[in-house]
Coordinates of C-alpha atoms in Angstrom, one line a residue:
Chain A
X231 CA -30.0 1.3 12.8
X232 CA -28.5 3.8 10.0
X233 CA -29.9 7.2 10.2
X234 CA -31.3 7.9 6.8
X235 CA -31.7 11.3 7.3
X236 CA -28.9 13.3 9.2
X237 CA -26.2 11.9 7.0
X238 CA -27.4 11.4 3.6
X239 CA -27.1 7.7 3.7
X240 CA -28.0 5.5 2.8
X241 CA -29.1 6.8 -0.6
X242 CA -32.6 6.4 -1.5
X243 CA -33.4 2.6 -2.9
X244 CA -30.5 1.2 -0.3
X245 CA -29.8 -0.6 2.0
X246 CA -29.6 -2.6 -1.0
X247 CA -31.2 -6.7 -0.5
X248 CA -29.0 -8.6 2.5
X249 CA -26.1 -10.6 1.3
X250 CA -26.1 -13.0 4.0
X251 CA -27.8 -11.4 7.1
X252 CA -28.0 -14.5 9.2
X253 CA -24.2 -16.1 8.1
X254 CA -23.2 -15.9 11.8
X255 CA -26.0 -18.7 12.6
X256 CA -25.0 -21.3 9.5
X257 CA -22.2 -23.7 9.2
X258 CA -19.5 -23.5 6.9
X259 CA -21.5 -25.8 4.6
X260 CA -24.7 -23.8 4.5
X261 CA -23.4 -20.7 4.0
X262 CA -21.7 -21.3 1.3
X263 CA -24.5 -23.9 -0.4
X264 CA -26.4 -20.6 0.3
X265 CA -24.7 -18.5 -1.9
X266 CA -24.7 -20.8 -4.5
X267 CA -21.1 -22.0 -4.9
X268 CA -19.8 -24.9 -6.0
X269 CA -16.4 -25.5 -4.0
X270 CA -13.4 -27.8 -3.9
X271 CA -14.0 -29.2 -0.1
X272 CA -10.2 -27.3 0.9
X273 CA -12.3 -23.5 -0.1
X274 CA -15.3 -23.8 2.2
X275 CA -13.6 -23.4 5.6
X276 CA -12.1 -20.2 4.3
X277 CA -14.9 -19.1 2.3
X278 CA -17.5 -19.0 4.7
X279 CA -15.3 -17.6 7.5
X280 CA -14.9 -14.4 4.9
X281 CA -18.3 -14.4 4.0
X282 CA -18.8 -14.1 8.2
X283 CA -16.4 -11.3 8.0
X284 CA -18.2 -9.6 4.7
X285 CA -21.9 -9.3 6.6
X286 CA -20.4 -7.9 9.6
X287 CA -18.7 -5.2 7.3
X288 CA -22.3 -4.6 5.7
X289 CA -24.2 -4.7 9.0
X290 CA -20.9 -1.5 10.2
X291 CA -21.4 0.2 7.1
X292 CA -25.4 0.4 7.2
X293 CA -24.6 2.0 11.5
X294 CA -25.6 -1.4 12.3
X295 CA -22.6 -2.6 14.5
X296 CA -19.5 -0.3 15.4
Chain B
X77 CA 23.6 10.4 0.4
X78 CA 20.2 11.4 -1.9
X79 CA 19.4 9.7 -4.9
X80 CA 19.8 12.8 -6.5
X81 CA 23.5 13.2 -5.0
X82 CA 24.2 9.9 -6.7
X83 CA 23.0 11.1 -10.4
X84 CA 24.8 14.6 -9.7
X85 CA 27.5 12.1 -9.9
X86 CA 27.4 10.2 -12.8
X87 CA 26.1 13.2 -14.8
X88 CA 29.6 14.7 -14.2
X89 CA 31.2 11.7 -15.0
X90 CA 32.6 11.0 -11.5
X91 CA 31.2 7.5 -10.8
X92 CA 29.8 5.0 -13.1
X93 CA 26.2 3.8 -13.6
X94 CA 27.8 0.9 -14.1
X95 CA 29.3 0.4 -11.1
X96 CA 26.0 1.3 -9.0
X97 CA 24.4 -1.4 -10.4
X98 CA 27.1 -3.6 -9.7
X99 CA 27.4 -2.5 -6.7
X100 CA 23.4 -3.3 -5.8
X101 CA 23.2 -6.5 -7.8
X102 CA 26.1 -7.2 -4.9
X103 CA 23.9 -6.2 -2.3
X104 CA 20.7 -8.3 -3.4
X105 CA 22.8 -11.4 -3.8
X106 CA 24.7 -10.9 -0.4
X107 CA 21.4 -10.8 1.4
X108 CA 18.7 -13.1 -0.1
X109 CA 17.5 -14.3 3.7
X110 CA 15.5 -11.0 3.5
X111 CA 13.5 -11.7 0.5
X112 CA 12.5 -8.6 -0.5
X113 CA 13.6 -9.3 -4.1
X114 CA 12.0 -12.2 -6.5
X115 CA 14.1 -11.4 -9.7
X116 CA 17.7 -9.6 -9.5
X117 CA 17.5 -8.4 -13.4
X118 CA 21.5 -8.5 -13.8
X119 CA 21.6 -8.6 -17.5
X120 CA 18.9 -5.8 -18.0
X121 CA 20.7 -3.5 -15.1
X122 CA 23.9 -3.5 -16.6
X123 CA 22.7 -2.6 -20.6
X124 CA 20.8 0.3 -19.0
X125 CA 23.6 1.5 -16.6
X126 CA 26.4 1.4 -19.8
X127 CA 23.6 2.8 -21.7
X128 CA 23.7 6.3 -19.3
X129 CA 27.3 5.7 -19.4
X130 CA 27.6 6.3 -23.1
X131 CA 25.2 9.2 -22.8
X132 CA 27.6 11.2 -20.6
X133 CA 30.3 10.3 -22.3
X134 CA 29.0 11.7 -25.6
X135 CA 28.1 14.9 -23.5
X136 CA 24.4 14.2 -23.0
X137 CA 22.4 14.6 -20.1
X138 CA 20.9 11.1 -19.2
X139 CA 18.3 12.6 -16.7
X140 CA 17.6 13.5 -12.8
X141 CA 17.8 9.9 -11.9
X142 CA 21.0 9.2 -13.9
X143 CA 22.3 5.7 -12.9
X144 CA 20.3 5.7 -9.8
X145 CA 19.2 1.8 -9.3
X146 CA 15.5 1.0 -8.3
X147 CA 13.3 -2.0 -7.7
X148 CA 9.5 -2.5 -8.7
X149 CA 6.8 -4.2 -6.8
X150 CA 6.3 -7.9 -9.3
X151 CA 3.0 -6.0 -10.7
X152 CA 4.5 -4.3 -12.6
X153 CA 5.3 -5.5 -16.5
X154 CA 9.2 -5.2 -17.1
X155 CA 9.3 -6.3 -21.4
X156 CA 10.7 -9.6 -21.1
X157 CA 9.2 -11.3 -17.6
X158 CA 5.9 -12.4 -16.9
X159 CA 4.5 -10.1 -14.4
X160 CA 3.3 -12.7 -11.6
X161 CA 1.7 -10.0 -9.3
X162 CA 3.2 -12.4 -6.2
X163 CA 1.2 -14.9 -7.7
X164 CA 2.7 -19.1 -8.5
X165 CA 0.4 -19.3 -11.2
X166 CA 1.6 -17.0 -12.8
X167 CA 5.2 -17.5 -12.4
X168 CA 5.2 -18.8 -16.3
X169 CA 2.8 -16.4 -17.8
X170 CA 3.6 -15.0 -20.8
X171 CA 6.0 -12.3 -20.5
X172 CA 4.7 -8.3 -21.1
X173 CA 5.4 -7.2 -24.4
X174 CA 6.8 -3.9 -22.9
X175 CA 7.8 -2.2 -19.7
X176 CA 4.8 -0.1 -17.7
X177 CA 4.6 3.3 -18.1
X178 CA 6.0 3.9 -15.0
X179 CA 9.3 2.5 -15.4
X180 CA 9.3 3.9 -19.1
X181 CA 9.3 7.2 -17.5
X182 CA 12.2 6.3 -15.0
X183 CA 14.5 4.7 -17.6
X184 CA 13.7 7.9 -19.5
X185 CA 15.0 10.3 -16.9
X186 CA 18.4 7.5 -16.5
X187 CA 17.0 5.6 -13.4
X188 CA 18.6 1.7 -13.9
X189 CA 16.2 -1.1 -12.7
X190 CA 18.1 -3.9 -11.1
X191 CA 15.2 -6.4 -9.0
X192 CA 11.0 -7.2 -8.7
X193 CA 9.9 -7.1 -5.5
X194 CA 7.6 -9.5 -3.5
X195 CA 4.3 -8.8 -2.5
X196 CA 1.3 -10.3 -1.1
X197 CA -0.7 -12.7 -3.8
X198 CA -2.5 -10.3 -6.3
X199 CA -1.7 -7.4 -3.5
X200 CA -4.1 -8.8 -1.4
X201 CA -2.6 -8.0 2.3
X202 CA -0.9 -6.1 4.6
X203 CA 1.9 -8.5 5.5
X204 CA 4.2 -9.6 2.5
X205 CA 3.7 -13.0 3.6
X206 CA 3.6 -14.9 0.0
X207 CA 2.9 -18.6 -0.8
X208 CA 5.3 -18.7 -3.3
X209 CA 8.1 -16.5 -2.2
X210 CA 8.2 -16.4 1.0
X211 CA 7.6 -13.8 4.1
X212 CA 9.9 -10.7 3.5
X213 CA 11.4 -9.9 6.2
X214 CA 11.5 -6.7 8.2
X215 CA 15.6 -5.4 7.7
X216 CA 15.5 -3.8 11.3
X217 CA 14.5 -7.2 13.0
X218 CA 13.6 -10.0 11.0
X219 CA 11.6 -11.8 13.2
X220 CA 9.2 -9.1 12.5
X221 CA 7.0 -8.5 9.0
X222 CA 7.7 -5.5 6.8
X223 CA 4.5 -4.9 6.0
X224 CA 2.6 -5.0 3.0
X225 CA 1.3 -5.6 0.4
X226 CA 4.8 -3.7 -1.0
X227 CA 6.5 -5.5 1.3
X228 CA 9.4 -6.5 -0.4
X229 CA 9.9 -2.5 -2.1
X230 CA 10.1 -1.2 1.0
X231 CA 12.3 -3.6 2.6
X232 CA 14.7 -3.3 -0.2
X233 CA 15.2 0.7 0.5
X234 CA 15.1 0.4 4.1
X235 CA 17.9 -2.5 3.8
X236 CA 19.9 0.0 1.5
X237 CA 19.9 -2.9 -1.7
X238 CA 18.7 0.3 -4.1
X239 CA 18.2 3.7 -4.1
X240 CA 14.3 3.3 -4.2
X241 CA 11.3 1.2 -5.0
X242 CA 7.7 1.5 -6.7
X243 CA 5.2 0.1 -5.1
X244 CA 1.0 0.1 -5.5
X245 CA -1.2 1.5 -2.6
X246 CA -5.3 0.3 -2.6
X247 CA -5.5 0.2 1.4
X248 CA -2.5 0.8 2.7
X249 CA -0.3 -1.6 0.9
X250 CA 2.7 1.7 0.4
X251 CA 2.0 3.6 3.7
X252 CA 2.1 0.2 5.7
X253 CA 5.4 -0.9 4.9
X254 CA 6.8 2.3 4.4
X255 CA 6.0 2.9 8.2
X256 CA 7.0 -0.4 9.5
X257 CA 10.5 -0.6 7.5
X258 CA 10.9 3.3 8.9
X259 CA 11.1 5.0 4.6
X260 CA 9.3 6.9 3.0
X261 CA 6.2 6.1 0.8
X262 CA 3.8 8.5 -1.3
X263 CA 0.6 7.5 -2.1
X264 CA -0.8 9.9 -4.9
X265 CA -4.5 11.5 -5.3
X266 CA -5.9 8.5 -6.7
X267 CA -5.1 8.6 -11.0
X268 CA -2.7 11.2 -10.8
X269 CA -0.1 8.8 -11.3
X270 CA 0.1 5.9 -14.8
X271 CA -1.2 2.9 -14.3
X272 CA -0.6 1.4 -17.8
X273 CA 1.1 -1.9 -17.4
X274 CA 0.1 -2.2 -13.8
X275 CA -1.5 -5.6 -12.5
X276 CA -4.8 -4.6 -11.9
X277 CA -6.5 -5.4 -8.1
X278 CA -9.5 -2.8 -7.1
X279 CA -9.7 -0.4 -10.2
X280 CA -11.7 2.3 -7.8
X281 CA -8.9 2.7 -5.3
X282 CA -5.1 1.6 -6.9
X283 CA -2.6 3.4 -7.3
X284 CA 1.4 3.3 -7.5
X285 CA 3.7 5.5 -5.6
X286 CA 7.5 5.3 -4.7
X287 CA 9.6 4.2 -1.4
X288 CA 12.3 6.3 -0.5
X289 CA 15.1 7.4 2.2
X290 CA 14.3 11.1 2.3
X291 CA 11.8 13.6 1.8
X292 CA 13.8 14.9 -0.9
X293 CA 14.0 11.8 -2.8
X294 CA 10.4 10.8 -2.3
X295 CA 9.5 14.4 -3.9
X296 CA 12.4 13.9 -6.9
X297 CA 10.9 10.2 -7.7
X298 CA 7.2 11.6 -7.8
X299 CA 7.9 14.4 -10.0
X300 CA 9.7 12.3 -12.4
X301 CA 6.6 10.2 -12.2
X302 CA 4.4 12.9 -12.7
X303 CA 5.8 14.6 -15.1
X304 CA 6.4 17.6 -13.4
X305 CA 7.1 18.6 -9.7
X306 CA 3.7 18.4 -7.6
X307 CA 2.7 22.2 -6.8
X308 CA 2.6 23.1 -3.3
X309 CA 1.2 26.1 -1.2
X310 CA 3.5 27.8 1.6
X311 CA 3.8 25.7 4.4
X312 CA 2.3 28.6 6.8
X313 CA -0.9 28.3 4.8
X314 CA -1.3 24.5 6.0
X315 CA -2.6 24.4 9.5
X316 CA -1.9 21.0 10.7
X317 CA -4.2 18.5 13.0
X318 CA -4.0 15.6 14.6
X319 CA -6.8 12.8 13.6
X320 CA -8.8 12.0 16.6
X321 CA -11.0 9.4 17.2
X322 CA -10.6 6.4 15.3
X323 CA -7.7 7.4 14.8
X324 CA -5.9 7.8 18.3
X325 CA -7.7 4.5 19.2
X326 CA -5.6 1.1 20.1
X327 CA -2.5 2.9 19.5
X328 CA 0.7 1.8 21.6
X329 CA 2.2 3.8 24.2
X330 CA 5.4 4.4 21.7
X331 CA 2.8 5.3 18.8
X332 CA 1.1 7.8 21.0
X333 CA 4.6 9.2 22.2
X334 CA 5.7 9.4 18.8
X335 CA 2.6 11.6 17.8
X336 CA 2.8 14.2 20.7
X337 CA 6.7 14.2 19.8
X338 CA 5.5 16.0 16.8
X339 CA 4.3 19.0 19.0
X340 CA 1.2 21.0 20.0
X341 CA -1.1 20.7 17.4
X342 CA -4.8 20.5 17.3
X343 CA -6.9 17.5 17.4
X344 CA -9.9 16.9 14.8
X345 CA -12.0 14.2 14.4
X346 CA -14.5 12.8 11.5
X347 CA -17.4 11.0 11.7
X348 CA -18.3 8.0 10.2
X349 CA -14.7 6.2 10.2
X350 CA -15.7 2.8 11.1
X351 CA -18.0 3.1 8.0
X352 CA -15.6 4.2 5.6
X353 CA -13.6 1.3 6.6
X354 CA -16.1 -1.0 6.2
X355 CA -16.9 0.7 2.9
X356 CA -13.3 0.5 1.8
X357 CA -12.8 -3.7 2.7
X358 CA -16.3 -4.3 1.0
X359 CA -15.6 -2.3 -2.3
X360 CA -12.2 -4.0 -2.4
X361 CA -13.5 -7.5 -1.8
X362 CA -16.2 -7.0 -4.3
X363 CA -14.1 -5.7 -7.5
X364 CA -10.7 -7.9 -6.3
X365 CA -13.5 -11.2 -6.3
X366 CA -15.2 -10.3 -9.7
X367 CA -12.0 -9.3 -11.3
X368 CA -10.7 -13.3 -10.5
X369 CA -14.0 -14.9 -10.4
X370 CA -13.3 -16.6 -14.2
X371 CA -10.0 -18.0 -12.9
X372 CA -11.1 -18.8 -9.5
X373 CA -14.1 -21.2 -11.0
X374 CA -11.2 -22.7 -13.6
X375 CA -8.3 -22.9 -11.2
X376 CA -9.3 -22.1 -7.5
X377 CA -6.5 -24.4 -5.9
X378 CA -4.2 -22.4 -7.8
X379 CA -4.3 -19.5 -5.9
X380 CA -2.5 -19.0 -2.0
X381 CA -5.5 -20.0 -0.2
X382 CA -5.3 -17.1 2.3
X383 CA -5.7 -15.1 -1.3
X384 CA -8.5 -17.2 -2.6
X385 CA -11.0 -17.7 -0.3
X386 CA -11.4 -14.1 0.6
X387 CA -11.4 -13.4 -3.7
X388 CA -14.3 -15.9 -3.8
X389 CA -16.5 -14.4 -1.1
X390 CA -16.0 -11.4 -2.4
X391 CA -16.7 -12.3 -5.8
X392 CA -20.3 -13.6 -4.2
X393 CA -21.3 -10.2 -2.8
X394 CA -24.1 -8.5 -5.2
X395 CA -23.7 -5.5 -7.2
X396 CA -26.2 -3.3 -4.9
X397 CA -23.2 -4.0 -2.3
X398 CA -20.9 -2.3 -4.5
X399 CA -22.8 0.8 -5.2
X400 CA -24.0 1.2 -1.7
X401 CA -20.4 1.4 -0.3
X402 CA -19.9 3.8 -3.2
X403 CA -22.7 5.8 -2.4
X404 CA -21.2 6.2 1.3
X405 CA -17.9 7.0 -0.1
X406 CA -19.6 10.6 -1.2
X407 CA -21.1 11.2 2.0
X408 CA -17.8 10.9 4.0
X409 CA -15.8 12.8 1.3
X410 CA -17.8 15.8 2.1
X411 CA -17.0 15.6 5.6
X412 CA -13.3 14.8 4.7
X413 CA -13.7 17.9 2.3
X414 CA -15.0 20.3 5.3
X415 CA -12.1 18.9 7.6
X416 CA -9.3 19.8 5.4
X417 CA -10.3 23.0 3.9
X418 CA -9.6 23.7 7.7
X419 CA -6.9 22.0 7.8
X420 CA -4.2 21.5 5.3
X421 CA -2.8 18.3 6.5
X422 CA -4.4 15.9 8.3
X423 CA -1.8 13.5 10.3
X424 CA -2.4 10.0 11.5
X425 CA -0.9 7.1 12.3
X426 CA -0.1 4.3 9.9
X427 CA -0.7 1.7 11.8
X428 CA -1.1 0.9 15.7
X429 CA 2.6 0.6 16.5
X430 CA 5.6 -0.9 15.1
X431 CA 5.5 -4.6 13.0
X432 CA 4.0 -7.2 14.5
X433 CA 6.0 -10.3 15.2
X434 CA 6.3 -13.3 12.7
X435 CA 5.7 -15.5 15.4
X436 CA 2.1 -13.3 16.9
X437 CA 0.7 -12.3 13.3
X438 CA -2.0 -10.1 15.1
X439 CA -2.6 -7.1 16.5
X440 CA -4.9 -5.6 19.3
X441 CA -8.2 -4.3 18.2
X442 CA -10.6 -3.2 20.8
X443 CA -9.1 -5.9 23.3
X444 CA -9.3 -8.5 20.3
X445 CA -6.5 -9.9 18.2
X446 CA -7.1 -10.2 14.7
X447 CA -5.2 -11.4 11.9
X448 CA -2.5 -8.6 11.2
X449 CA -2.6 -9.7 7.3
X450 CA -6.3 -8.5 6.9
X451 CA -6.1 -5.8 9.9
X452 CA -3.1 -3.8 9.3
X453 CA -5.3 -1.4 7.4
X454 CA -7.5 0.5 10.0
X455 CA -5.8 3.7 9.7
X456 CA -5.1 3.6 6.0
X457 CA -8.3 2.6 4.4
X458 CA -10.5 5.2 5.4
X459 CA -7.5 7.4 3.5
X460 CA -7.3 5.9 0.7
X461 CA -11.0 5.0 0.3
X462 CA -11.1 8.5 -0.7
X463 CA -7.9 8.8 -3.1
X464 CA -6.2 11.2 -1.2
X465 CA -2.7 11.8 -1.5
X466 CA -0.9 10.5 1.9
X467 CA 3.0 10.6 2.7
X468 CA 3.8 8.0 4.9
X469 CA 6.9 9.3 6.8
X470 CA 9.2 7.8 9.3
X471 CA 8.8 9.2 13.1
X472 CA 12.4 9.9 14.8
X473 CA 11.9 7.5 17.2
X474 CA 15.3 5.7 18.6
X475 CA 13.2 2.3 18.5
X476 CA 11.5 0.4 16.2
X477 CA 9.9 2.2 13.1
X478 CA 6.8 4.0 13.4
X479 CA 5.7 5.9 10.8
X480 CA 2.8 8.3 10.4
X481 CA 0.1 9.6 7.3
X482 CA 0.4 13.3 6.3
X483 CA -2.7 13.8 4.5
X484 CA -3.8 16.3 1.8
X485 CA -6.8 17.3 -0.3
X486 CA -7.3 15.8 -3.9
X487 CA -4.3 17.2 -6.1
X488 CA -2.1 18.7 -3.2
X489 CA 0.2 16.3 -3.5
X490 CA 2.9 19.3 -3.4
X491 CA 1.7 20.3 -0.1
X492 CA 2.0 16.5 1.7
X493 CA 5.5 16.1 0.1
X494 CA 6.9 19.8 1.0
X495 CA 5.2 18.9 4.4
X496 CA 7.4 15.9 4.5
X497 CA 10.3 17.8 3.9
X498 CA 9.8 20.2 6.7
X499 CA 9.3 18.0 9.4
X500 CA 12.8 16.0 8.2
X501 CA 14.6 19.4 8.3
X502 CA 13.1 20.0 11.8
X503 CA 14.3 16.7 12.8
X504 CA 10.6 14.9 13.6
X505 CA 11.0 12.4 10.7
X506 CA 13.9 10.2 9.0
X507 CA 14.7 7.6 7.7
X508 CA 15.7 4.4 9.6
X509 CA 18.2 2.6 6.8
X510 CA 20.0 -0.8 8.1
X511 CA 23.1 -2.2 6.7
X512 CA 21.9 -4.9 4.6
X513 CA 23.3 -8.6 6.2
X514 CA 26.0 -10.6 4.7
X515 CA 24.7 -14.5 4.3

């Protein structure tokens, strides 16, 4: 997990509130029914596989994952 | 010959604007298999190029860049065309009202525009490979990409069609190509250079910078730019490193033969890179998403949907996102700070070796291929993601291009270009120009 205190950061009130912390266990559908979208059927494929990518940039960011 | 060889020229009267822009409007139509260009402006180059041809006649100076042709990346207005930013659905906007500040300050030093560029939609990648207009090809083999998102800019110098090229830089998208079609690129501290009447993408980390064939002409562009020539301290007061780490990892054998060509020089490495990457791709998603989320819920099949669906996830991520990547952007600017008040310039790679292959659009991460269009960044977004200026600069290598970052403090934009400069005269950069093909 992120050291909070040798770096500075996160500042205080983060890590902010997960975006989609368990995307890599939902389908395509789910995630994005998650989130709230309403999609033409040709955007979820896509969509979902960024919002995959997206958490594991937050989960790097946050000394999560390398 | 320099761009600024060329003006000498028609200042004096010895060659004609006119006929320099005839003689690239040739070029661009001789060779449209590359597609670097989306719109050769014929009508417009001519009227500017007899336009600094009356000037010298009359006995007046028409500037530094007098008759010297250039392209713009297609984000930027030009009075008269809709500016698509690589975008179909906005092939028939309505057309800007006037040119951007930019080129008003190139026509103003006699500087004749003659082509838009093409880009990645809405300057979203690191490949130039467009729905709309096609995959620009790489001049020196054009099975390979040149890189993007300014794909089509840099192409268009390295091919020789014009003397030089703006392009806009938010993760890599000048120092990418630049280093893959073997020119050079600047990428300015980040607001140093006008951004009126550029197509907006991630308002925290665009800017615009110039493509070039020399150090010298990268430096002449940028002051015209500017306003002024970019102040820069001796070059024994610089101190050059190496980037470790992060940045020696996954390289290719020819990348990491092409660094220790530059010579003994010390090795330095930063903490936190992986972060700052991550920081860079999630700040980018977020304000590139909300700045299209209104047309994406109107229109979403409008949009390239390699573009699209990567706009509309990021579009979804919350505002506390945002500000926490922000908030890590100040911790690993203070480290950045401490390394180059060390060092003057910092010098990485621009990417992990030469262009990947049209064919194999990945490259080799950790063992992993990813997607080249989204990964081409992983040296150039933890950069940028602090608006530093970078030179991307051409290694002398006999193969394919490789090109490297020289990297400065905020505002020393002098010392990255005069940095530039030096290692051309020493012969460890240059240009790699092709002759243009005949189709």
């Amino acid at each position: 997990m992120t050291d909070t205190t040798a770096s500075g950061f996160p500042a205080p009130g983060f890590p902010a509130p997960g975006f989609l912390a368990n995307a890599r266990d939902l389908d395509d559908e789910a995630i994005v029914r998650a989130l709230g979208l309403v999609l033409p059927a040709a955007c979820v494929p896509g969509v979902a596989m960024n919002v995959r990518l997206l958490e594991d940039h937050i989960a790097t960011l946050r000394g999560e994952r390398r | 010959m320099s761009i600024a060889l060329d003006a000498d020229a028609v200042r004096c009267g010895r060659v004609k604007a006119v006929d320099l822009a005839r003689e690239a409007i040739g070029r661009i139509r001789a060779d449209p298999g590359l597609l670097a260009v989306t719109r050769c402006l014929e009508a417009r180059a001519l009227a500017e190029a007899a336009g600094v041809d009356a000037q010298v006649a009359r006995g007046q100076d028409p500037g530094p860049l007098a008759g010297v042709t250039y392209a713009v990346k297609d984000l930027f207005d030009v009075a008269g065309l809709p500016t698509t930013a690589g975008a179909a659905r906005l092939e028939h906007a309505e057309p800007a009202a006037c040119d951007a500040e930019a080129i008003v300050r190139l026509r103003a030093a006699g500087a004749v525009l003659v082509a838009t560029c093409n880009m990645d939609e809405f300057a979203y990648g690191f490949v130039t490979d467009n729905a709309r207009w096609g995959i620009t090809r790489n001049p020196h083999d054009r099975a390979r990409f040149a890189g993007g998102s300014s794909g089509g800019s840099a192409a268009a110098v390295a091919a020789g069609l014009v003397g030089f090229a703006l392009g806009s830089d938010t993760n890599g998208s000048i120092r990418i190509p630049a280093g893959l079609c073997g020119v050079y690129g600047i990428k300015p501290t980040h607001g140093s250079l006008p951004m009126g009447g550029v197509y907006p993408f991630v308002h925290t980390l665009d800017d615009i910078g110039a493509f070039a064939r020399s150090a010298g002409d990268l430096a002449l562009i940028d002051s015209v730019l500017r306003g002024q020539a970019a102040a820069a301290r001796p070059l024994s007061d610089l101190d050059p490193a190496i980037l470790g780490g992060w940045f020696a990892q996954n390289l290719t054998a020819d990348m990491r033969d092409g660094l220790a060509g530059l010579g003994p020089l010390p090795m330095v490495e930063i903490e936190g890179v992986a972060q700052a990457r991550s920081a860079a791709f999630l700040i980018t998603a977020y304000e590139g998403g909300h700045l299209h989320a209104a047309a994406l819920r109107e229109a979403p099949l409008s949009y390239d949907p390699a573009t699209r669906d990567r706009l509309i996830a990021g579009g979804a991520l919350p505002d506390a996102i945002h500000a926490e990547a922000l908030a890590y952007r100040a911790v690993f600017a203070e480290r950045m700070r401490r390394l180059l008040d060390r060092h003057g310039i910092l010098i990485a790679p621009v990417v992990m070796g030469p262009a990947p292959q049209m064919a194999d659009p990945a490259v080799l991460i950790d063992g992993a291929a990813k997607p080249a269009r989204a990964n081409l960044g992983l040296f150039t977004q933890p950069i940028s993601f602090l608006g530093l200026p970078v030179v991307a600069a051409p290694l002398a290598v006999p193969a394919l291009p490789l090109g490297v970052q020289l990297i400065g403090a905020p505002g020393a934009d002098g010392d990255v270009l005069a940095f530039a400069a030096d290692l051309e005269r020493k012969g460890l950069v240059r240009s790699h120009p092709v002759a243009p093909e005949q189709e």
